[in-house]
Coordinates of C-alpha atoms (C1' of nucleotides) in Angstrom, one line a residue:
Chain A
M23 CA 222.7 12.2 17.2
E24 CA 222.1 15.5 15.6
P25 CA 220.5 18.3 17.7
S26 CA 217.2 17.6 16.1
S27 CA 216.7 20.9 14.4
P28 CA 213.2 22.0 15.5
E29 CA 211.3 23.6 12.6
V30 CA 213.5 23.7 9.6
A31 CA 213.6 26.9 7.6
A32 CA 210.3 27.0 5.9
A33 CA 208.7 23.8 7.2
P34 CA 205.4 23.3 5.5
A35 CA 202.5 24.1 7.6
L36 CA 202.1 23.2 11.2
P37 CA 204.7 24.0 13.8
A38 CA 202.3 25.5 16.3
E39 CA 198.9 24.9 14.9
S40 CA 196.5 26.7 17.1
G41 CA 193.3 25.1 18.3
L42 CA 192.8 22.2 20.6
H43 CA 191.9 19.8 17.9
A44 CA 195.2 20.3 16.1
R45 CA 197.1 20.2 19.3
V46 CA 195.6 16.9 20.5
L47 CA 195.7 15.4 17.0
E48 CA 199.4 16.3 16.7
H49 CA 200.3 14.8 20.0
L50 CA 198.4 11.6 19.5
G51 CA 199.6 11.2 15.9
T52 CA 203.2 11.7 16.9
A53 CA 202.9 9.3 19.8
I54 CA 201.5 6.6 17.6
C55 CA 204.0 7.1 14.8
G56 CA 206.7 7.2 17.4
G57 CA 205.7 3.9 18.9
E58 CA 205.0 5.4 22.3
L59 CA 201.5 4.0 21.8
A60 CA 202.2 0.5 20.7
P61 CA 199.8 -1.3 18.4
G62 CA 197.3 -3.3 20.4
S63 CA 197.2 -1.0 23.3
V64 CA 193.9 0.4 24.3
L65 CA 192.8 3.9 25.3
N66 CA 189.4 5.2 26.2
I67 CA 187.8 8.5 25.6
D68 CA 187.4 9.6 29.2
E69 CA 191.1 8.9 29.9
L70 CA 192.0 11.1 26.9
V71 CA 189.6 13.8 28.1
D72 CA 191.5 13.9 31.4
R73 CA 195.0 13.6 30.0
Y74 CA 194.6 16.5 27.6
A75 CA 192.1 18.4 29.7
V76 CA 189.8 19.0 26.8
S77 CA 186.2 18.2 26.2
R78 CA 184.7 15.1 24.7
S79 CA 183.9 16.9 21.5
V80 CA 187.6 17.6 20.8
V81 CA 188.7 14.1 21.7
R82 CA 186.0 12.4 19.6
E83 CA 186.8 14.6 16.6
V84 CA 190.4 13.8 16.9
L85 CA 189.7 10.1 17.2
R86 CA 187.6 10.2 14.1
V87 CA 190.4 11.6 12.1
L88 CA 192.9 9.1 13.5
A89 CA 190.5 6.3 12.6
S90 CA 190.2 7.6 9.1
I91 CA 194.0 7.5 8.8
G92 CA 193.9 3.9 10.1
F93 CA 195.7 4.6 13.3
I94 CA 193.0 3.5 15.6
E95 CA 189.8 1.5 15.8
A96 CA 187.0 2.3 18.3
R97 CA 185.0 -0.6 19.7
R98 CA 182.2 -0.4 22.2
R99 CA 182.8 -1.9 25.5
V100 CA 186.5 -2.1 24.7
G101 CA 187.8 1.3 23.9
V102 CA 190.1 2.7 21.3
M103 CA 192.7 0.3 20.0
I104 CA 195.9 1.3 18.3
R105 CA 196.2 -0.4 15.0
P106 CA 199.5 -1.8 13.5
A107 CA 201.5 0.2 11.1
S108 CA 200.3 -2.0 8.3
A109 CA 196.9 -0.4 8.5
W110 CA 198.1 3.2 8.3
N111 CA 197.5 5.4 5.3
V112 CA 201.1 5.9 4.6
F113 CA 200.4 8.3 1.8
D114 CA 198.6 10.7 4.1
P115 CA 200.8 13.9 4.3
Q116 CA 200.2 14.1 8.0
V117 CA 201.4 10.6 8.5
I118 CA 204.5 11.2 6.5
R119 CA 205.2 14.3 8.5
W120 CA 204.9 12.5 11.7
R121 CA 207.0 9.6 10.5
L122 CA 209.7 11.9 9.3
A123 CA 209.7 13.5 12.8
S124 CA 209.9 10.1 14.5
A125 CA 212.5 7.4 15.0
G126 CA 211.3 5.9 11.8
R127 CA 212.7 8.9 9.9
M128 CA 215.2 6.9 7.9
A129 CA 212.8 4.2 7.0
Q130 CA 210.4 6.8 5.8
L131 CA 213.0 8.6 3.7
R132 CA 214.0 5.3 2.2
S133 CA 210.4 4.5 1.3
I134 CA 209.8 7.8 -0.3
T135 CA 213.1 7.7 -2.2
E136 CA 212.2 4.3 -3.6
L137 CA 208.8 5.6 -4.6
R138 CA 210.5 8.6 -6.3
T139 CA 212.8 6.2 -8.2
A140 CA 209.8 4.4 -9.5
V141 CA 207.5 7.4 -10.2
E142 CA 209.6 10.3 -11.4
P143 CA 211.0 8.6 -14.5
H144 CA 207.5 7.7 -15.7
A145 CA 206.4 11.2 -14.8
A146 CA 209.1 12.6 -17.0
Y147 CA 208.0 10.3 -19.7
L148 CA 204.4 11.4 -19.5
A149 CA 205.4 15.0 -19.2
A150 CA 207.1 14.8 -22.5
S151 CA 203.9 14.3 -24.3
R152 CA 201.7 16.5 -22.1
I153 CA 203.7 19.5 -21.2
G154 CA 202.8 22.9 -22.7
R155 CA 205.1 24.9 -24.7
D156 CA 205.7 27.6 -22.0
E157 CA 205.9 25.1 -19.2
A158 CA 208.6 23.3 -21.1
S159 CA 210.6 26.5 -21.6
D160 CA 210.4 27.2 -18.0
L161 CA 211.6 23.8 -17.2
V162 CA 214.7 24.2 -19.4
G163 CA 215.2 27.6 -17.8
L164 CA 215.0 26.1 -14.3
A165 CA 217.7 23.5 -15.2
A166 CA 219.8 26.4 -16.4
K167 CA 219.4 28.2 -13.2
M168 CA 220.3 25.1 -11.3
W169 CA 223.5 24.9 -13.2
A170 CA 224.3 28.5 -12.3
A171 CA 223.5 27.9 -8.6
G172 CA 225.5 24.8 -8.6
E173 CA 228.5 26.4 -10.1
A174 CA 228.2 29.3 -7.7
G175 CA 228.0 26.9 -4.8
D176 CA 224.8 28.4 -3.6
E177 CA 223.4 25.4 -1.8
E178 CA 220.3 27.0 -0.5
R179 CA 219.3 28.3 -3.8
F180 CA 220.1 25.0 -5.5
L181 CA 217.9 23.2 -3.1
H182 CA 214.9 25.4 -3.9
L183 CA 215.5 25.2 -7.6
D184 CA 215.9 21.4 -7.4
I185 CA 212.6 21.1 -5.5
E186 CA 210.9 23.3 -8.0
F187 CA 212.3 21.4 -10.9
H188 CA 210.9 18.1 -9.8
R189 CA 207.7 19.7 -8.8
R190 CA 207.2 21.0 -12.3
V191 CA 207.9 17.7 -13.9
L192 CA 205.4 15.9 -11.7
L193 CA 202.9 18.7 -12.4
A194 CA 203.4 18.4 -16.1
S195 CA 202.8 14.7 -16.0
G196 CA 199.1 15.5 -15.9
N197 CA 198.5 12.8 -13.3
E198 CA 197.0 14.2 -10.2
M199 CA 198.4 11.4 -8.1
F200 CA 201.9 12.1 -9.3
V201 CA 201.3 15.8 -8.6
R202 CA 200.5 14.9 -5.0
L203 CA 203.9 13.3 -4.6
Q204 CA 205.5 16.7 -5.0
E205 CA 205.4 17.4 -1.3
L206 CA 207.1 14.2 -0.6
V207 CA 209.9 15.0 -3.0
A208 CA 210.3 18.3 -1.3
E209 CA 210.6 16.6 2.0
V210 CA 213.3 14.2 0.8
L211 CA 215.3 16.8 -0.9
T212 CA 215.2 19.0 2.2
G213 CA 216.1 16.1 4.4
R214 CA 219.0 15.3 2.2
H215 CA 220.1 18.8 2.4
K216 CA 219.8 19.0 6.2
H217 CA 221.9 15.9 6.5
H218 CA 224.6 17.4 4.3
L219 CA 224.3 14.8 1.7
M220 CA 224.7 17.2 -1.0
P221 CA 228.2 18.0 -2.1
H222 CA 228.8 21.7 -1.9
H223 CA 229.2 21.8 -5.6
P224 CA 226.6 19.4 -7.0
H225 CA 228.1 16.8 -9.3
E226 CA 228.6 18.0 -12.8
Q227 CA 226.8 14.9 -13.8
A228 CA 223.7 15.7 -11.9
L229 CA 223.5 19.2 -13.3
Q230 CA 223.8 17.8 -16.8
M231 CA 221.2 15.2 -16.2
H232 CA 218.7 17.8 -15.0
A233 CA 219.4 19.7 -18.2
D234 CA 219.0 16.5 -20.2
V235 CA 215.6 15.8 -18.6
A236 CA 214.4 19.3 -19.4
Q237 CA 215.5 19.2 -22.9
A238 CA 214.2 15.8 -23.6
I239 CA 210.8 16.8 -22.3
Q240 CA 210.8 19.9 -24.4
R241 CA 211.7 17.9 -27.5
R242 CA 208.9 15.6 -26.5
D243 CA 211.2 12.7 -26.4
G244 CA 209.6 10.7 -23.6
E245 CA 212.0 7.8 -23.7
R246 CA 215.0 10.0 -23.4
A247 CA 213.4 12.0 -20.6
R248 CA 212.7 8.8 -18.7
Q249 CA 216.3 7.6 -19.2
A250 CA 217.7 10.8 -18.0
M251 CA 215.5 10.8 -15.0
V252 CA 216.4 7.2 -14.2
Q253 CA 220.0 8.2 -14.0
L254 CA 219.2 11.1 -11.8
M255 CA 217.3 8.9 -9.5
E256 CA 220.1 6.3 -9.4
Q257 CA 222.5 9.0 -8.3
A258 CA 220.1 10.4 -5.7
F259 CA 219.4 6.9 -4.4
D260 CA 223.1 6.2 -4.0
E261 CA 223.6 9.4 -2.1
M262 CA 220.7 8.6 0.2
K263 CA 221.9 5.0 0.7
S264 CA 224.8 6.1 2.9
L265 CA 222.2 7.6 5.2
W266 CA 220.3 4.6 6.1
E267 CA 223.0 2.0 5.6
Q268 CA 224.2 2.9 9.1
T269 CA 220.8 3.6 10.7
A270 CA 217.9 1.5 9.4
P271 CA 217.9 -2.0 8.1
P272 CA 216.2 -2.7 4.8
D273 CA 212.9 -3.0 6.4
R274 CA 212.0 -6.6 5.7
S275 CA 209.1 -6.4 8.0
K276 CA 206.5 -9.0 7.1
A277 CA 203.7 -6.5 7.6
E278 CA 200.3 -7.2 6.4
Chain B
M29 CA 201.1 -24.9 0.5
E30 CA 198.3 -23.3 -1.4
P31 CA 198.4 -19.6 -1.8
S32 CA 195.1 -20.2 -0.1
S33 CA 193.7 -16.7 -0.8
P34 CA 192.4 -15.9 2.7
E35 CA 190.1 -13.0 2.0
V36 CA 191.3 -12.1 -1.4
A37 CA 187.8 -11.5 -2.7
A38 CA 186.7 -9.6 0.4
A39 CA 188.1 -6.4 -0.9
P40 CA 185.3 -3.8 -0.6
A41 CA 184.2 -3.0 2.8
L42 CA 181.5 -0.4 3.2
P43 CA 178.4 -0.8 1.1
A44 CA 176.0 -0.1 3.9
E45 CA 178.2 0.9 6.8
S46 CA 176.0 1.2 9.8
G47 CA 176.2 4.3 12.0
L48 CA 175.2 7.8 11.4
H49 CA 178.8 9.0 11.0
A50 CA 179.5 6.6 8.2
R51 CA 176.3 7.3 6.5
V52 CA 176.8 11.1 6.5
L53 CA 180.4 10.8 5.6
E54 CA 179.6 8.5 2.7
H55 CA 177.0 10.9 1.4
L56 CA 179.0 14.0 1.6
G57 CA 182.1 12.3 0.3
T58 CA 180.2 11.0 -2.7
A59 CA 178.6 14.4 -3.3
I60 CA 181.9 16.2 -3.3
C61 CA 183.7 13.7 -5.5
G62 CA 180.8 13.6 -7.8
G63 CA 180.8 17.4 -8.2
E64 CA 177.4 17.9 -6.8
L65 CA 179.0 20.1 -4.3
A66 CA 181.2 22.3 -6.4
P67 CA 184.5 23.7 -5.1
G68 CA 184.0 27.1 -3.6
S69 CA 180.5 26.5 -2.5
V70 CA 179.8 26.9 1.2
L71 CA 177.8 24.9 3.7
N72 CA 177.3 25.5 7.3
I73 CA 176.9 23.1 10.2
D74 CA 173.3 23.8 11.2
E75 CA 172.2 23.4 7.6
L76 CA 173.8 19.9 7.5
V77 CA 172.3 19.1 10.9
D78 CA 168.9 19.8 9.4
R79 CA 169.6 18.1 6.0
Y80 CA 170.7 14.9 7.5
A81 CA 168.6 15.0 10.7
V82 CA 171.6 14.2 12.9
S83 CA 173.2 15.9 15.8
R84 CA 176.0 18.4 15.6
S85 CA 178.3 15.8 17.1
V86 CA 177.9 13.7 14.1
V87 CA 178.2 16.5 11.6
R88 CA 181.3 18.0 13.2
E89 CA 183.0 14.6 13.3
V90 CA 182.3 14.0 9.7
L91 CA 183.5 17.5 8.8
R92 CA 186.8 16.9 10.6
V93 CA 187.4 13.8 8.6
L94 CA 186.5 15.5 5.4
A95 CA 188.9 18.3 6.3
S96 CA 191.7 15.9 7.0
I97 CA 191.1 14.5 3.5
G98 CA 191.4 18.0 2.1
F99 CA 187.8 18.1 0.9
I100 CA 186.7 21.1 3.0
E101 CA 188.0 23.9 5.0
A102 CA 186.0 25.4 7.9
R103 CA 186.4 29.0 8.6
R104 CA 184.7 31.0 11.3
R105 CA 182.2 33.5 10.4
V106 CA 182.0 31.9 6.9
G107 CA 181.1 28.3 7.0
V108 CA 182.5 25.2 5.5
M109 CA 184.0 25.7 2.1
I110 CA 184.4 22.9 -0.5
R111 CA 188.0 22.8 -1.7
P112 CA 189.1 22.1 -5.2
A113 CA 190.2 18.6 -6.3
S114 CA 193.8 19.7 -6.3
A115 CA 193.7 19.8 -2.5
W116 CA 192.3 16.3 -2.1
N117 CA 194.3 13.4 -0.7
V118 CA 194.0 11.4 -3.8
F119 CA 195.8 8.5 -2.2
D120 CA 193.2 8.1 0.5
P121 CA 191.4 4.8 -0.2
Q122 CA 188.1 6.4 0.6
V123 CA 188.7 9.1 -1.9
I124 CA 189.6 6.5 -4.5
R125 CA 186.5 4.5 -3.8
W126 CA 184.4 7.6 -4.1
R127 CA 186.0 8.7 -7.3
L128 CA 185.7 5.2 -8.8
A129 CA 182.0 5.4 -8.1
S130 CA 181.6 8.9 -9.5
A131 CA 181.6 10.3 -13.0
G132 CA 185.4 10.7 -12.7
R133 CA 185.6 6.9 -12.8
M134 CA 187.6 6.7 -16.0
A135 CA 190.0 9.5 -15.0
Q136 CA 190.7 7.7 -11.7
L137 CA 191.3 4.4 -13.4
R138 CA 193.6 6.1 -15.8
S139 CA 195.6 7.7 -12.9
I140 CA 195.9 4.5 -11.1
T141 CA 197.0 2.6 -14.2
E142 CA 199.7 5.1 -14.8
L143 CA 200.8 4.8 -11.2
R144 CA 200.9 1.1 -11.6
T145 CA 203.0 1.4 -14.7
A146 CA 205.5 3.4 -12.8
V147 CA 205.5 1.5 -9.5
E148 CA 205.1 -2.2 -10.3
P149 CA 208.2 -2.6 -12.4
H150 CA 210.3 -1.1 -9.6
A151 CA 208.5 -3.2 -7.1
A152 CA 209.4 -6.3 -9.0
Y153 CA 213.0 -5.1 -9.2
L154 CA 213.1 -4.6 -5.4
A155 CA 211.3 -7.8 -4.7
A156 CA 214.0 -9.7 -6.6
S157 CA 216.5 -8.8 -3.9
R158 CA 214.2 -8.9 -0.9
I159 CA 211.8 -11.8 -1.4
G160 CA 212.1 -14.8 0.8
R161 CA 212.6 -18.3 -0.6
D162 CA 209.1 -19.5 0.2
E163 CA 207.4 -16.4 -1.0
A164 CA 209.3 -16.7 -4.3
S165 CA 208.1 -20.3 -4.7
D166 CA 204.6 -19.3 -4.0
L167 CA 204.9 -16.6 -6.6
V168 CA 206.0 -19.0 -9.3
G169 CA 203.2 -21.3 -8.3
L170 CA 200.7 -18.5 -8.6
A171 CA 202.0 -17.7 -12.1
A172 CA 201.5 -21.4 -13.0
K173 CA 198.0 -21.3 -11.7
M174 CA 197.3 -18.3 -13.7
W175 CA 198.4 -20.1 -16.7
A176 CA 196.1 -23.0 -15.9
A177 CA 193.1 -20.7 -15.3
G178 CA 193.9 -18.8 -18.5
E179 CA 194.0 -21.9 -20.6
A180 CA 190.8 -23.2 -19.0
G181 CA 189.1 -19.9 -19.7
D182 CA 188.1 -19.4 -16.1
E183 CA 187.9 -15.7 -16.0
E184 CA 186.8 -15.3 -12.4
R185 CA 189.6 -17.4 -11.1
F186 CA 192.1 -15.8 -13.3
L187 CA 191.1 -12.4 -12.0
H188 CA 191.6 -13.4 -8.4
L189 CA 194.9 -15.0 -9.1
D190 CA 196.0 -12.0 -11.1
I191 CA 195.2 -9.7 -8.2
E192 CA 196.9 -12.0 -5.8
F193 CA 200.0 -12.1 -8.0
H194 CA 200.4 -8.4 -8.1
R195 CA 199.6 -8.1 -4.5
R196 CA 202.5 -10.5 -3.6
V197 CA 205.0 -8.7 -5.7
L198 CA 204.1 -5.4 -4.1
L199 CA 204.3 -7.1 -0.7
A200 CA 207.7 -8.6 -1.4
S201 CA 209.0 -5.2 -2.5
G202 CA 209.5 -4.5 1.2
N203 CA 208.3 -1.0 0.8
E204 CA 205.2 -0.2 2.8
M205 CA 204.1 2.5 0.5
F206 CA 204.1 0.0 -2.4
V207 CA 202.2 -2.5 -0.3
R208 CA 199.5 0.1 0.2
L209 CA 199.0 0.3 -3.6
Q210 CA 197.8 -3.2 -3.6
E211 CA 194.2 -2.3 -3.0
L212 CA 194.4 0.1 -5.9
V213 CA 195.7 -2.6 -8.2
A214 CA 192.8 -4.8 -7.1
E215 CA 190.4 -2.0 -8.0
V216 CA 191.8 -1.5 -11.4
L217 CA 191.9 -5.2 -12.3
T218 CA 188.4 -5.7 -11.1
G219 CA 187.3 -2.7 -13.0
R220 CA 188.9 -4.0 -16.1
H221 CA 187.2 -7.3 -15.6
K222 CA 183.8 -5.7 -15.1
H223 CA 184.2 -3.8 -18.3
H224 CA 185.0 -6.9 -20.2
L225 CA 188.4 -5.7 -21.2
M226 CA 189.9 -9.0 -20.6
P227 CA 189.9 -11.5 -23.5
H228 CA 188.2 -14.6 -22.5
H229 CA 191.4 -16.4 -22.9
P230 CA 194.1 -14.1 -21.7
H231 CA 196.9 -13.5 -24.1
E232 CA 199.4 -16.2 -24.3
Q233 CA 201.9 -13.3 -24.0
A234 CA 200.5 -12.0 -20.7
L235 CA 200.6 -15.5 -19.2
Q236 CA 204.2 -15.9 -20.2
M237 CA 205.1 -12.5 -18.8
H238 CA 203.7 -13.3 -15.4
A239 CA 205.7 -16.4 -15.4
D240 CA 208.8 -14.5 -16.4
V241 CA 208.3 -12.0 -13.7
A242 CA 207.9 -14.7 -11.1
Q243 CA 210.9 -16.6 -12.3
A244 CA 213.1 -13.6 -12.6
I245 CA 212.3 -12.6 -9.0
Q246 CA 213.0 -16.1 -7.8
R247 CA 216.3 -16.1 -9.5
R248 CA 217.0 -12.7 -8.0
D249 CA 217.4 -11.1 -11.3
G250 CA 216.0 -7.7 -10.6
E251 CA 216.6 -6.2 -14.0
R252 CA 214.9 -9.0 -15.8
A253 CA 212.0 -8.9 -13.4
R254 CA 211.6 -5.2 -14.0
Q255 CA 211.7 -5.6 -17.8
A256 CA 209.1 -8.4 -17.7
M257 CA 206.9 -6.3 -15.5
V258 CA 207.3 -3.3 -17.8
Q259 CA 206.0 -5.4 -20.7
L260 CA 203.1 -6.6 -18.6
M261 CA 202.3 -3.0 -17.7
E262 CA 202.5 -1.9 -21.3
Q263 CA 200.0 -4.5 -22.3
A264 CA 197.7 -3.7 -19.5
F265 CA 197.9 -0.1 -20.3
D266 CA 197.0 -0.7 -23.9
E267 CA 194.0 -2.7 -22.9
M268 CA 192.8 0.0 -20.6
K269 CA 193.5 2.7 -23.1
S270 CA 190.5 1.8 -25.2
L271 CA 188.4 2.4 -22.1
W272 CA 189.1 6.0 -21.7
E273 CA 189.9 7.0 -25.2
Q274 CA 186.2 7.3 -25.7
T275 CA 185.2 8.7 -22.4
A276 CA 187.7 10.9 -20.7
P277 CA 190.2 13.3 -22.2
P278 CA 193.8 13.1 -21.1
D279 CA 193.2 15.3 -18.1
R280 CA 195.4 18.3 -19.0
S281 CA 193.8 20.2 -16.1
K282 CA 196.1 22.9 -14.9
A283 CA 195.4 22.1 -11.3
E284 CA 197.6 23.5 -8.6
Chain C
dT21 C1' 187.2 60.8 -0.9
dT22 C1' 190.2 57.4 1.2
dC23 C1' 191.6 54.8 4.9
dC24 C1' 192.0 53.1 9.4
dA25 C1' 190.2 51.9 14.0
dC26 C1' 186.3 50.2 16.3
dT27 C1' 182.1 47.6 17.0
dC28 C1' 178.9 44.0 16.3
dA29 C1' 177.1 39.9 15.0
dA30 C1' 177.7 35.3 12.5
dA31 C1' 179.6 30.9 12.6
dG32 C1' 182.7 27.6 14.0
dA33 C1' 185.1 25.8 18.4
dT34 C1' 184.8 24.1 22.8
dC35 C1' 182.5 22.6 26.9
dA36 C1' 179.3 20.0 29.9
dT37 C1' 175.7 16.8 30.5
dA38 C1' 172.4 13.5 29.4
dT39 C1' 170.6 9.5 27.0
dC40 C1' 170.9 5.7 23.6
dA41 C1' 172.8 1.4 21.8
dT42 C1' 176.0 -2.3 21.6
dT43 C1' 179.1 -5.4 23.3
dT44 C1' 181.1 -8.4 26.5
dG45 C1' 181.9 -10.6 31.0
dC46 C1' 179.7 -13.3 34.2
dA47 C1' 176.2 -15.2 36.9
dT48 C1' 172.3 -18.1 36.5
dC49 C1' 169.8 -22.0 35.3
dA50 C1' 168.4 -26.2 32.8
Chain D
dT27 C1' 178.5 -28.5 30.6
dG28 C1' 176.5 -25.3 28.0
dA29 C1' 172.8 -22.2 26.8
dT30 C1' 170.6 -17.9 28.4
dG31 C1' 170.0 -13.6 30.1
dC32 C1' 171.3 -9.6 32.9
dA33 C1' 174.0 -5.6 33.7
dA34 C1' 178.1 -2.8 33.5
dA35 C1' 181.3 -0.6 30.4
dT36 C1' 182.1 2.2 26.7
dG37 C1' 181.4 4.4 22.5
dA38 C1' 177.5 7.0 19.7
dT39 C1' 174.3 10.5 19.5
dA40 C1' 171.8 14.5 21.1
dT41 C1' 171.4 19.1 23.0
dG42 C1' 172.1 23.6 25.0
dA43 C1' 175.3 26.9 26.5
dT44 C1' 179.5 29.7 26.1
dC45 C1' 183.9 31.1 24.1
dT46 C1' 186.6 32.8 20.2
dT47 C1' 187.6 34.3 15.8
dT48 C1' 186.7 37.2 12.0
dG49 C1' 184.1 39.4 8.1
dA50 C1' 181.5 43.3 7.4
dG51 C1' 179.7 47.5 8.3
dT52 C1' 180.3 52.2 10.6
dG53 C1' 182.1 56.4 11.6
dG54 C1' 185.6 59.6 12.2
dA55 C1' 190.1 61.5 10.8
dA56 C1' 193.5 62.8 7.2

DNA sequence: TTCCACTCAAAGATCATATCATTTGCATCA
DNA sequence: TGATGCAAATGATATGATCTTTGAGTGGAA
């Protein structure tokens, strides 16, 4: 496999979070997401205190957080039980980060891409009726810059502009839940980039579609904005498909 | 066999959670969501220890959870600062529960409804290609029961069947993130019901559309399933619209 | 005056220990 | 056989002490 690039360029937030709490949380979270701690297995506090050589306070605080994420469940006289993935808060940014760093990476990318495919078109639609005049201008400007970066073959710059573009559309949707998906989109795009799934010169089509989305939003044509974004998503989805077609099965887990 | 809703109705979970942790968490979470603790204001641990008459252990554990949700940020020498809503994990079930119970109730219902509008059609589309034979049969059966309950004017039963129907579609989508939205859908439908937004005899149209969705999924016609679900969402959205048109503005907050 | 280095104290972070409360396994007894 | 009750295990809570970080004030140098 690939040499597992450590912390990408400007990875979000926590490569080496200081503090015992963050350290233990990170380790346990990773272990659970990675399946090293299988669902059903049981830990107990004293054991963790020993293993990590930290105090009870630290361990308990970490466990509370893990419990709130749905990773564990503490029961008296039994211990701390690892819960199945179906109980996890899969929208928690931390969980997504851990999953993206685990073996389930592809499955996670797939899920997020599907979510994008569903949400972004509607976000574009909503943005068309809610965006402000200046924001709309900026969006069109961004699309133009993407065109320039694409023509110039400046991958790095294109990636950042791409992320920014989608971020602004979600922001302009006026729905705080959509806005929160912005980080996920950034993760997917970055992931796609890292895996060299982007042609050095982005498809002419894609560039045009970004421009179409921006223009439609500015003209307040929600339906057209949605359509353009749908096409964009279809193309993005196809590009990603090659990634997991060879690694992860379509995830027909009967989780519940 | 019967869809035999196991604990379909057992949705809510924590009215009077026992334990100091849950009690304090609930109170603080509600206060922050409700705006009683304004963003930017500062607390400190000892103060909370006094206010709730619990030990520091309890307070600290609660604060860690609140921090992981993005509600607060603890800084040495300063205290515990309440963070703005833009930092919240708006997908956390707890947060949604708190917001639904707060003054922002309508805004929350609106956000979720918009999210549904975006996600459910795509979920139906995916379900068409991923659902199992038996699950598909059950789905069609559910739609049929909805028809019966609708004709009979049994609102209560209709509500439960409706929730179960959407739950199954999301489940069949095979995307664990979509599955997680199931609880949100249940909340919205229940909320709509409580506010008497459902005609005593559900629209003939709606009944037909549920049947269409189910059938399209069973026939593995993803595009048709999506279309039918879109119509369903449009109608649901229109019904909800009257709710917030009088209470909450379109939320053009420039949060970031 | 302006600015930088230094000091000090406030508040969270961590640790260690003790006690309380609940659950479960198991032995006891009818 | 089955109900009953005891006791150990384990998390939950309480408490006091110490460590670490950092904002704010202080004073001297440019």
